[in-house]
């Protein structure tokens, strides 16, 4: 994650430097030559004709369609505001409902597909070979069935109890067969893997969004209750159509569990007494230590191997009570045979079990998670009092990063408000600028819906960049309105007026647009907004058009007057 975000400042600074160079050097040079008469070379005439047609079409749209629409919207301003707020609420509701999906990082598919099989501890090597061959046979069958699919190589690796089988997809097959589709088909052809503890098929090996799509942590003081709850939750996840479900219960070696019985407690025994009674006969006790020359010899006493391996001998093993009585172990302890866990995971001193599942769609994961939180989690906690269910894996990382992002967002808004309040010399107008930020989210949500993408931290960074554009547009609009109000124009005209005519195919064709009736009252801010949403190009174009008729030292360029004031 850090490697990804470390490059963001470098890219932003580079883009700002290029934009600054273009605005101060390249663009003024182009505009300085815009009014000089020149003859278009013959080889540029087709491009010039195309440019004129496109510019004429944009001019027609601005003045014939967008300008009347803007007039009607201002005539019905309450209706326009209500519709805008309604659309914003719909977009936010859709995004927050989980239907769009959200993940910390988007999944980036690689050119490999991998199957990871977890085997029980102590499994024979022959089992891993059989499972590996079954996976490779399924991959060969898939490649033979589909003519457009081929693999450049395949390999398997056994690391302890983890078996990995990886397929490298041929480059000519990637367009027709994305890795996620191959993983789905490979899983279906493989079928059940007998002897495997868990299986997971991955199409995003090593990517930033890799890992289980859903991770749930269970915690309870009683190990048996914790394991039962994990099995119950894994069965529940299977009913939601998720794949590669792992209950987190890794079976280890057989073990004996001993708990002090009621009779043992009545005799005054403790767990420490049982441990001391078993340590000597089973592990051994040092009876004698003697030096022979420079070497130390220790003599340990313990039961013979046959007696230590016998359950009957264990049950009859004597335990001495505080009163000096000798009673068999079976009377003072409850002995059960169970399977030891292959691994133990603890958080804040409490043992947890992580149940994982996978899905190709983040939207499906969010919907399943919402249903679990509303229905299944309360049922589990009611069935086993004291059980705690929490998020883990990608869900926990997402929650932690969003909490940090929310704090940073409020700090950013406060800084923006302060920076805007200083030039505006107003406490209200910066709020109007900041109020435009949420409406940029509407387009972002609609774009994700159309493209079929879920939201991610990368999406939020894009929305943050979009907020900068929205703030700049609102800033130019309010600054222009303040100037017109100071010049004596009414409130309506100050929001609809334009400081420059729209560009045309010929620079002289619309030289009289500034003097046409209504140009100052409704010269159409839309032209400025469509041709140059930031206003910088408008100011440069205004300067070039009037450089021969006014003193550059006294020319009141748009946006370069005194600081805007409220009226």
Coordinates of C-alpha atoms in Angstrom, one line a residue:
X1 CA 0.0 0.0 0.0
X2 CA 2.8 2.4 0.9
X3 CA 4.6 1.8 -2.4
X4 CA 1.4 2.7 -4.3
X5 CA 0.7 6.0 -2.4
X6 CA 4.4 7.0 -2.4
X7 CA 4.1 7.7 -6.1
X8 CA 1.0 9.9 -5.8
X9 CA 2.9 13.1 -4.7
X10 CA 5.5 12.6 -7.5
X11 CA 2.8 12.4 -10.2
X12 CA 0.8 15.3 -8.8
X13 CA 3.8 17.6 -8.6
X14 CA 4.9 16.6 -12.1
X15 CA 1.4 17.4 -13.5
X16 CA 1.3 20.8 -11.7
X17 CA 4.7 21.8 -13.1
X18 CA 3.7 20.9 -16.6
X19 CA 0.4 22.7 -16.2
X20 CA 2.1 25.8 -14.8
X21 CA 4.6 25.8 -17.7
X22 CA 1.8 25.5 -20.3
X23 CA -0.3 28.3 -18.7
X24 CA 2.6 30.8 -18.4
X25 CA 4.6 30.0 -21.5
X26 CA 2.9 27.9 -24.1
X27 CA -0.7 29.2 -24.0
X28 CA 0.1 32.9 -24.1
X29 CA 2.4 32.3 -27.1
X30 CA -0.5 30.6 -28.9
X31 CA -3.0 33.3 -28.1
X32 CA -0.6 36.0 -29.2
X33 CA -0.7 34.6 -32.7
X34 CA -4.4 33.9 -32.7
X35 CA -5.4 37.3 -34.4
X36 CA -2.5 37.5 -36.8
X37 CA -3.8 36.9 -40.3
X38 CA -2.2 33.9 -41.9
X39 CA -2.9 31.6 -44.8
X40 CA -3.7 28.0 -43.9
X41 CA -1.3 25.6 -45.7
X42 CA -3.0 23.2 -48.1
X43 CA -2.2 20.2 -46.1
X44 CA -3.8 21.7 -43.0
X45 CA -7.1 22.7 -44.7
X46 CA -8.9 19.4 -44.0
X47 CA -8.0 19.7 -40.3
X48 CA -9.0 23.3 -40.3
X49 CA -12.3 22.5 -41.9
X50 CA -12.9 19.8 -39.3
X51 CA -12.0 22.2 -36.5
X52 CA -14.4 24.9 -37.8
X53 CA -17.3 22.4 -37.9
X54 CA -16.6 21.1 -34.4
X55 CA -16.3 24.7 -33.1
X56 CA -19.5 25.7 -34.9
X57 CA -21.3 22.8 -33.4
X58 CA -20.1 23.6 -29.9
X59 CA -21.1 27.2 -30.4
X60 CA -24.6 26.2 -31.6
X61 CA -25.0 23.9 -28.5
X62 CA -23.9 26.6 -26.2
X63 CA -26.2 29.4 -27.4
X64 CA -29.1 27.5 -28.9
X65 CA -29.5 24.7 -26.3
X66 CA -27.6 25.2 -23.1
X67 CA -28.4 29.0 -22.8
X68 CA -32.2 28.5 -22.9
X69 CA -31.9 25.5 -20.5
X70 CA -29.9 27.7 -18.1
X71 CA -32.6 30.4 -18.4
X72 CA -35.4 27.9 -17.6
X73 CA -33.4 26.5 -14.7
X74 CA -33.0 30.0 -13.2
X75 CA -36.7 30.7 -13.7
X76 CA -37.5 27.6 -11.7
X77 CA -34.6 27.8 -9.2
X78 CA -36.4 26.1 -6.3
X79 CA -37.3 23.2 -8.6
X80 CA -33.7 23.0 -9.9
X81 CA -32.3 23.0 -6.4
X82 CA -34.7 20.3 -5.3
X83 CA -33.9 18.1 -8.3
X84 CA -30.2 18.5 -7.7
X85 CA -30.5 17.6 -4.0
X86 CA -32.7 14.6 -4.9
X87 CA -30.3 13.3 -7.4
X88 CA -27.4 13.7 -4.9
X89 CA -29.3 11.8 -2.2
X90 CA -30.1 9.0 -4.7
X91 CA -26.5 8.7 -5.7
X92 CA -25.3 8.7 -2.1
X93 CA -28.0 6.2 -1.0
X94 CA -27.0 3.8 -3.8
X95 CA -23.3 4.0 -3.0
X96 CA -23.9 3.5 0.8
X97 CA -26.4 0.7 0.4
X98 CA -23.6 -1.7 -0.6
X99 CA -25.0 -2.3 -4.1
X100 CA -22.1 -0.6 -5.7
X101 CA -19.5 -2.4 -3.6
X102 CA -16.5 -1.0 -1.8
X103 CA -13.0 -2.4 -1.2
X104 CA -9.7 -0.9 0.0
X105 CA -7.9 -1.6 -3.3
X106 CA -9.4 -2.8 -6.6
X107 CA -8.5 -6.3 -7.6
X108 CA -5.9 -6.4 -10.4
X109 CA -5.9 -9.7 -12.3
X110 CA -2.5 -11.1 -13.2
X111 CA -1.5 -13.4 -16.1
X112 CA -1.5 -16.4 -13.7
X113 CA -4.0 -18.5 -11.9
X114 CA -3.2 -20.3 -8.7
X115 CA -4.8 -23.0 -6.6
X116 CA -3.7 -23.2 -2.9
X117 CA -4.6 -26.4 -1.1
X118 CA -4.1 -26.7 2.7
X119 CA -3.5 -30.2 3.9
X120 CA -4.0 -31.6 7.4
X121 CA -0.8 -31.8 9.5
X122 CA 1.0 -35.1 9.1
X123 CA -0.6 -35.9 5.7
X124 CA 1.3 -38.4 3.6
X125 CA 3.2 -37.1 0.6
X126 CA 1.2 -39.3 -1.7
X127 CA -1.9 -37.3 -0.9
X128 CA -0.3 -34.1 -2.0
X129 CA 0.8 -35.8 -5.2
X130 CA -2.7 -37.0 -6.0
X131 CA -4.2 -33.6 -5.3
X132 CA -1.6 -31.9 -7.5
X133 CA -2.2 -34.3 -10.3
X134 CA -6.0 -33.8 -10.0
X135 CA -5.6 -30.1 -10.4
X136 CA -3.2 -30.4 -13.3
X137 CA -5.5 -32.9 -15.1
X138 CA -8.4 -30.4 -14.7
X139 CA -6.3 -27.6 -16.2
X140 CA -5.4 -29.9 -19.2
X141 CA -9.0 -30.8 -19.7
X142 CA -10.0 -27.1 -19.7
X143 CA -7.3 -26.2 -22.2
X144 CA -8.3 -29.2 -24.4
X145 CA -12.0 -28.2 -24.3
X146 CA -11.5 -24.6 -25.2
X147 CA -9.5 -23.9 -28.4
X148 CA -8.8 -20.3 -27.5
X149 CA -7.3 -21.1 -24.2
X150 CA -3.7 -22.3 -23.6
X151 CA -1.2 -22.2 -20.8
X152 CA 2.4 -21.4 -21.3
X153 CA 3.6 -23.4 -18.3
X154 CA 2.3 -25.0 -15.1
X155 CA 4.1 -25.9 -11.9
X156 CA 3.3 -27.2 -8.4
X157 CA 5.1 -26.6 -5.1
X158 CA 4.7 -28.2 -1.6
X159 CA 5.6 -26.1 1.4
X160 CA 4.9 -27.9 4.6
X161 CA 1.1 -28.5 4.6
X162 CA 0.5 -25.9 1.8
X163 CA 0.3 -27.2 -1.9
X164 CA 0.4 -24.5 -4.6
X165 CA -0.4 -25.2 -8.3
X166 CA 0.1 -22.3 -10.6
X167 CA -0.8 -21.9 -14.3
X168 CA 0.8 -19.3 -16.6
X169 CA -1.7 -18.1 -19.2
X170 CA -0.5 -17.6 -22.7
X171 CA -0.6 -14.0 -23.8
X172 CA -2.8 -14.7 -26.8
X173 CA -5.5 -16.2 -24.5
X174 CA -5.8 -13.3 -22.1
X175 CA -8.2 -11.3 -24.2
X176 CA -10.8 -14.0 -24.5
X177 CA -10.1 -15.7 -21.2
X178 CA -9.6 -13.3 -18.2
X179 CA -8.0 -15.0 -15.2
X180 CA -11.2 -14.8 -13.1
X181 CA -13.1 -16.8 -15.7
X182 CA -10.3 -19.4 -15.9
X183 CA -10.3 -19.7 -12.1
X184 CA -14.1 -20.3 -12.1
X185 CA -13.9 -22.9 -14.8
X186 CA -10.9 -24.6 -13.3
X187 CA -12.7 -24.8 -9.9
X188 CA -15.7 -26.5 -11.5
X189 CA -13.7 -29.0 -13.4
X190 CA -11.5 -30.0 -10.4
X191 CA -14.5 -31.0 -8.3
X192 CA -14.0 -32.1 -4.6
X193 CA -10.4 -32.6 -3.4
X194 CA -10.6 -35.5 -1.0
X195 CA -8.1 -35.1 1.9
X196 CA -7.8 -31.3 1.6
X197 CA -8.5 -29.1 4.6
X198 CA -9.2 -26.0 2.5
X199 CA -8.9 -24.9 -1.2
X200 CA -8.6 -21.5 -2.7
X201 CA -8.4 -20.5 -6.4
X202 CA -6.9 -17.0 -7.1
X203 CA -6.8 -14.9 -10.2
X204 CA -5.1 -11.9 -8.6
X205 CA -1.9 -13.5 -7.4
X206 CA 0.3 -10.9 -5.7
X207 CA -2.0 -7.9 -6.6
X208 CA -2.8 -5.0 -4.2
X209 CA -6.4 -6.3 -3.8
X210 CA -5.5 -9.9 -3.4
X211 CA -6.6 -12.1 -0.5
X212 CA -9.9 -13.4 0.8
X213 CA -12.8 -11.2 -0.1
X214 CA -14.5 -11.7 3.3
X215 CA -12.8 -12.3 6.6
X216 CA -14.8 -12.7 9.9
X217 CA -13.1 -13.1 13.3
X218 CA -14.8 -15.0 16.1
X219 CA -13.7 -14.8 19.8
X220 CA -14.8 -16.7 22.9
X221 CA -13.1 -17.9 26.1
X222 CA -14.3 -21.5 25.5
X223 CA -12.4 -23.3 22.7
X224 CA -15.2 -25.8 22.0
X225 CA -17.8 -23.0 21.7
X226 CA -15.5 -21.0 19.4
X227 CA -15.0 -24.0 17.1
X228 CA -18.7 -24.8 17.0
X229 CA -19.5 -21.2 16.1
X230 CA -16.9 -21.2 13.4
X231 CA -18.4 -24.3 11.8
X232 CA -21.9 -22.8 12.0
X233 CA -20.7 -19.6 10.4
X234 CA -18.9 -21.4 7.6
X235 CA -22.1 -23.4 6.8
X236 CA -24.1 -20.2 6.7
X237 CA -21.7 -18.6 4.3
X238 CA -22.1 -21.6 2.0
X239 CA -25.8 -20.7 1.6
X240 CA -25.0 -17.3 0.1
X241 CA -23.2 -18.7 -2.9
X242 CA -19.7 -17.8 -1.8
X243 CA -16.7 -19.9 -2.8
X244 CA -13.5 -21.1 -1.2
X245 CA -15.0 -21.1 2.3
X246 CA -12.5 -21.9 5.1
X247 CA -13.8 -22.3 8.7
X248 CA -10.3 -21.7 10.1
X249 CA -10.3 -25.0 12.0
X250 CA -7.0 -26.6 11.1
X251 CA -6.8 -30.1 12.5
X252 CA -3.5 -30.9 14.2
X253 CA -2.3 -33.9 16.0
X254 CA -4.4 -35.9 18.5
X255 CA -4.2 -34.7 22.1
X256 CA -5.6 -35.5 25.6
X257 CA -7.5 -32.7 27.4
X258 CA -7.7 -33.0 31.2
X259 CA -10.0 -31.0 33.4
X260 CA -10.3 -31.3 37.2
X261 CA -13.5 -33.1 38.1
X262 CA -16.0 -32.3 40.8
X263 CA -14.5 -35.1 43.0
X264 CA -11.0 -33.7 42.5
X265 CA -12.1 -30.3 43.6
X266 CA -13.8 -31.8 46.6
X267 CA -10.5 -33.4 47.6
X268 CA -8.7 -30.1 47.4
X269 CA -6.8 -30.6 44.2
X270 CA -5.9 -27.9 41.7
X271 CA -4.8 -28.0 38.1
X272 CA -1.2 -27.4 39.3
X273 CA -1.4 -30.6 41.4
X274 CA -2.5 -32.6 38.3
X275 CA 0.4 -31.1 36.3
X276 CA 2.9 -32.0 38.9
X277 CA 1.6 -35.6 39.2
X278 CA 1.9 -36.1 35.5
X279 CA 5.2 -34.3 34.9
X280 CA 7.4 -36.8 36.7
X281 CA 6.1 -40.1 35.4
X282 CA 5.7 -38.9 31.8
X283 CA 8.5 -36.4 31.3
X284 CA 10.8 -37.6 34.0
X285 CA 12.3 -36.3 37.2
X286 CA 16.0 -35.9 38.1
X287 CA 16.9 -38.3 40.8
X288 CA 20.7 -37.9 40.9
X289 CA 23.3 -35.5 39.6
X290 CA 27.0 -36.5 39.8
X291 CA 30.3 -35.2 38.3
X292 CA 32.6 -37.7 36.7
X293 CA 35.7 -35.8 36.0
X294 CA 34.7 -32.6 34.1
X295 CA 31.4 -34.1 33.0
X296 CA 28.1 -33.9 34.8
X297 CA 25.8 -36.9 34.8
X298 CA 22.1 -36.7 35.5
X299 CA 20.0 -39.6 36.4
X300 CA 16.3 -39.2 35.5
X301 CA 13.4 -41.5 36.5
X302 CA 10.2 -42.0 34.5
X303 CA 7.8 -44.7 33.4
X304 CA 8.8 -47.2 30.7
X305 CA 7.8 -46.4 27.1
X306 CA 5.0 -49.0 27.1
X307 CA 3.4 -47.6 30.2
X308 CA 3.7 -44.0 28.9
X309 CA 2.0 -44.9 25.7
X310 CA -0.9 -46.8 27.4
X311 CA -4.2 -45.0 28.2
X312 CA -5.0 -47.6 30.8
X313 CA -1.8 -46.8 32.7
X314 CA -2.6 -43.1 32.4
X315 CA -6.0 -43.6 33.9
X316 CA -4.6 -45.6 36.8
X317 CA -1.7 -43.2 37.5
X318 CA -1.8 -42.2 41.2
X319 CA -2.4 -38.6 42.3
X320 CA -1.6 -37.5 45.9
X321 CA -4.1 -35.2 47.6
X322 CA -3.2 -32.5 50.1
X323 CA -4.4 -34.9 52.9
X324 CA -1.9 -37.5 51.8
X325 CA -4.3 -39.8 50.0
X326 CA -3.4 -41.5 46.7
X327 CA -6.3 -41.7 44.2
X328 CA -6.2 -42.7 40.5
X329 CA -6.2 -40.0 37.9
X330 CA -9.5 -41.1 36.3
X331 CA -11.3 -40.2 39.6
X332 CA -10.1 -36.7 39.9
X333 CA -9.9 -35.6 36.2
X334 CA -12.1 -35.7 33.2
X335 CA -10.0 -37.0 30.2
X336 CA -11.1 -36.5 26.6
X337 CA -9.4 -37.1 23.3
X338 CA -9.4 -34.3 20.8
X339 CA -7.5 -32.8 17.9
X340 CA -5.0 -30.1 18.5
X341 CA -5.3 -26.9 16.5
X342 CA -2.7 -26.5 13.8
X343 CA -2.2 -22.8 14.7
X344 CA -3.4 -20.5 17.5
X345 CA -4.2 -16.8 16.8
X346 CA -4.7 -14.4 19.7
X347 CA -5.7 -10.7 19.8
X348 CA -5.5 -8.8 23.1
X349 CA -4.9 -12.1 24.8
X350 CA -8.1 -13.8 23.5
X351 CA -8.0 -16.6 21.0
X352 CA -9.7 -16.0 17.7
X353 CA -10.7 -18.1 14.7
X354 CA -10.9 -16.4 11.3
X355 CA -13.5 -17.6 8.9
X356 CA -12.8 -16.6 5.2
X357 CA -14.7 -16.8 2.0
X358 CA -14.2 -15.5 -1.6
X359 CA -16.3 -13.9 -4.3
X360 CA -15.6 -12.3 -7.7
X361 CA -17.9 -9.3 -6.9
X362 CA -17.3 -6.8 -4.2
X363 CA -21.0 -5.9 -4.6
X364 CA -22.0 -9.4 -3.5
X365 CA -19.6 -9.3 -0.6
X366 CA -21.1 -6.1 0.7
X367 CA -24.7 -7.4 0.4
X368 CA -23.8 -10.6 2.2
X369 CA -22.0 -8.7 4.9
X370 CA -25.0 -6.5 5.4
X371 CA -27.3 -9.5 5.7
X372 CA -25.0 -11.2 8.2
X373 CA -24.8 -8.2 10.4
X374 CA -28.6 -7.9 10.4
X375 CA -29.6 -11.5 10.8
X376 CA -26.8 -14.1 11.4
X377 CA -24.5 -12.3 13.9
X378 CA -27.3 -11.7 16.4
X379 CA -28.3 -15.3 16.1
X380 CA -24.8 -16.5 16.8
X381 CA -24.4 -14.2 19.8
X382 CA -27.7 -15.4 21.2
X383 CA -26.9 -19.1 20.7
X384 CA -23.4 -18.7 22.4
X385 CA -23.4 -15.9 24.9
X386 CA -20.1 -14.2 25.2
X387 CA -19.3 -14.8 21.5
X388 CA -17.8 -11.8 19.7
X389 CA -17.9 -11.3 15.9
X390 CA -15.7 -8.7 14.2
X391 CA -14.3 -7.8 10.8
X392 CA -10.9 -9.0 9.7
X393 CA -8.7 -9.0 6.6
X394 CA -9.7 -6.6 3.9
X395 CA -12.8 -5.4 5.9
X396 CA -10.6 -4.4 8.9
X397 CA -8.0 -2.6 6.7
X398 CA -10.8 -0.8 4.9
X399 CA -12.4 0.4 8.1
X400 CA -9.1 1.6 9.5
X401 CA -8.1 3.5 6.4
X402 CA -11.6 5.1 6.0
X403 CA -11.4 6.3 9.6
X404 CA -8.1 8.0 8.9
X405 CA -9.5 9.4 5.6
X406 CA -12.5 10.9 7.3
X407 CA -10.3 12.7 9.8
X408 CA -8.1 14.0 7.0
X409 CA -11.2 15.1 5.0
X410 CA -12.6 17.3 7.8
X411 CA -9.1 18.9 8.2
X412 CA -9.0 19.5 4.4
X413 CA -12.5 21.1 4.4
X414 CA -11.5 23.4 7.3
X415 CA -8.3 24.5 5.5
X416 CA -10.2 25.1 2.3
X417 CA -12.8 27.2 4.2
X418 CA -10.1 29.3 5.8
X419 CA -8.3 29.8 2.4
X420 CA -11.5 30.8 0.7
X421 CA -12.7 33.1 3.5
X422 CA -9.6 35.3 3.3
X423 CA -10.0 36.5 -0.4
X424 CA -13.8 36.5 -0.3
X425 CA -13.8 38.5 3.1
X426 CA -17.0 36.6 3.9
X427 CA -18.1 33.7 6.1
X428 CA -21.0 32.7 3.9
X429 CA -19.6 32.6 0.4
X430 CA -16.9 29.9 1.1
X431 CA -19.8 27.7 2.2
X432 CA -21.4 28.2 -1.2
X433 CA -18.2 27.1 -2.8
X434 CA -17.8 24.0 -0.6
X435 CA -21.5 23.1 -1.1
X436 CA -20.7 22.3 -4.7
X437 CA -18.3 19.4 -3.7
X438 CA -20.9 16.7 -3.0
X439 CA -22.6 17.2 -6.4
X440 CA -19.4 16.0 -8.1
X441 CA -19.9 12.6 -6.5
X442 CA -23.1 12.1 -8.6
X443 CA -21.1 11.8 -11.8
X444 CA -18.5 9.6 -10.1
X445 CA -21.1 7.1 -8.8
X446 CA -22.9 7.1 -12.2
X447 CA -19.5 6.4 -14.0
X448 CA -18.8 3.4 -11.7
X449 CA -22.3 2.0 -12.3
X450 CA -22.0 2.3 -16.0
X451 CA -18.5 0.7 -16.1
X452 CA -19.5 -2.0 -13.6
X453 CA -16.7 -1.1 -11.1
X454 CA -16.9 -1.0 -7.4
X455 CA -15.7 1.9 -5.2
X456 CA -12.2 1.7 -3.8
X457 CA -9.6 4.0 -2.2
X458 CA -8.5 4.8 -5.7
X459 CA -12.0 6.0 -6.5
X460 CA -11.9 8.3 -3.5
X461 CA -8.7 9.8 -4.7
X462 CA -10.3 10.5 -8.0
X463 CA -13.2 12.1 -6.3
X464 CA -10.8 14.2 -4.3
X465 CA -9.2 15.5 -7.5
X466 CA -12.7 16.1 -9.0
X467 CA -13.5 18.2 -5.9
X468 CA -10.6 20.5 -6.8
X469 CA -12.1 21.1 -10.3
X470 CA -15.6 21.7 -8.8
X471 CA -14.2 24.2 -6.2
X472 CA -12.3 26.1 -8.9
X473 CA -15.5 26.3 -11.1
X474 CA -17.6 27.6 -8.2
X475 CA -14.8 30.0 -7.2
X476 CA -14.7 31.5 -10.7
X477 CA -18.5 31.8 -10.8
X478 CA -18.8 33.6 -7.5
X479 CA -15.9 35.8 -8.2
X480 CA -17.5 36.9 -11.5
X481 CA -20.8 37.4 -9.9
X482 CA -19.3 39.6 -7.2
X483 CA -17.5 41.8 -9.8
X484 CA -20.8 42.3 -11.7
X485 CA -22.7 43.2 -8.6
X486 CA -20.1 45.8 -7.7
X487 CA -20.5 47.2 -11.3
X488 CA -24.2 47.7 -10.5
X489 CA -25.7 44.6 -12.3
X490 CA -28.6 42.9 -10.7
X491 CA -28.4 39.5 -9.0
X492 CA -29.8 37.6 -12.0
X493 CA -27.6 39.3 -14.5
X494 CA -24.5 38.9 -12.4
X495 CA -24.9 35.1 -12.4
X496 CA -25.8 34.8 -16.1
X497 CA -23.5 37.4 -17.7
X498 CA -20.3 36.5 -19.6
X499 CA -17.1 38.4 -19.8
X500 CA -16.1 37.2 -23.2
X501 CA -17.9 36.0 -26.4
X502 CA -17.6 32.4 -27.4
X503 CA -14.7 31.5 -29.8
X504 CA -15.7 30.9 -33.4
X505 CA -14.2 29.4 -36.5
X506 CA -13.1 32.8 -37.6
X507 CA -11.8 35.2 -34.9
X508 CA -13.4 38.2 -36.7
X509 CA -16.8 36.6 -37.3
X510 CA -18.0 37.4 -33.8
X511 CA -16.0 40.6 -33.1
X512 CA -19.2 42.5 -32.5
X513 CA -20.7 40.0 -30.1
X514 CA -19.7 42.1 -27.1
X515 CA -22.0 44.9 -28.4
X516 CA -25.0 42.8 -29.4
X517 CA -28.2 43.4 -27.5
X518 CA -28.3 41.4 -24.2
X519 CA -24.7 40.3 -24.4
X520 CA -23.9 41.9 -21.1
X521 CA -27.1 40.8 -19.4
X522 CA -27.0 37.2 -20.6
X523 CA -23.8 36.9 -22.7
X524 CA -24.0 33.3 -21.4
X525 CA -21.8 32.2 -18.7
X526 CA -22.2 28.8 -20.3
X527 CA -19.8 29.7 -23.1
X528 CA -17.1 30.4 -20.6
X529 CA -17.9 27.3 -18.5
X530 CA -17.9 25.0 -21.5
X531 CA -14.9 26.4 -23.3
X532 CA -12.8 27.1 -20.2
X533 CA -14.2 25.8 -16.8
X534 CA -11.2 27.2 -14.9
X535 CA -11.4 30.8 -16.3
X536 CA -7.7 31.1 -17.0
X537 CA -8.1 30.7 -20.7
X538 CA -11.0 33.3 -20.6
X539 CA -8.7 35.9 -19.1
X540 CA -5.9 35.3 -21.6
X541 CA -8.4 35.4 -24.5
X542 CA -9.8 38.7 -23.2
X543 CA -6.4 40.2 -23.0
X544 CA -5.5 39.2 -26.6
X545 CA -8.8 40.6 -28.0
X546 CA -8.3 44.0 -26.3
X547 CA -4.5 44.4 -26.5
X548 CA -4.8 46.9 -29.4
X549 CA -7.6 49.0 -27.9
X550 CA -6.6 49.5 -24.3
X551 CA -3.6 50.2 -22.2
X552 CA -2.4 46.8 -20.9
X553 CA -1.4 48.5 -17.6
X554 CA -4.9 49.6 -16.9
X555 CA -6.9 46.8 -18.7
X556 CA -9.4 45.3 -16.1
X557 CA -9.0 41.6 -17.0
X558 CA -11.7 39.3 -15.8
X559 CA -10.8 37.9 -12.4
X560 CA -7.8 40.3 -11.9
X561 CA -9.6 43.1 -10.2
X562 CA -9.7 43.8 -6.5
X563 CA -10.6 41.1 -4.0
X564 CA -14.2 40.1 -4.2
X565 CA -16.5 41.4 -1.6
X566 CA -20.0 40.4 -0.5
X567 CA -22.9 42.8 -1.1

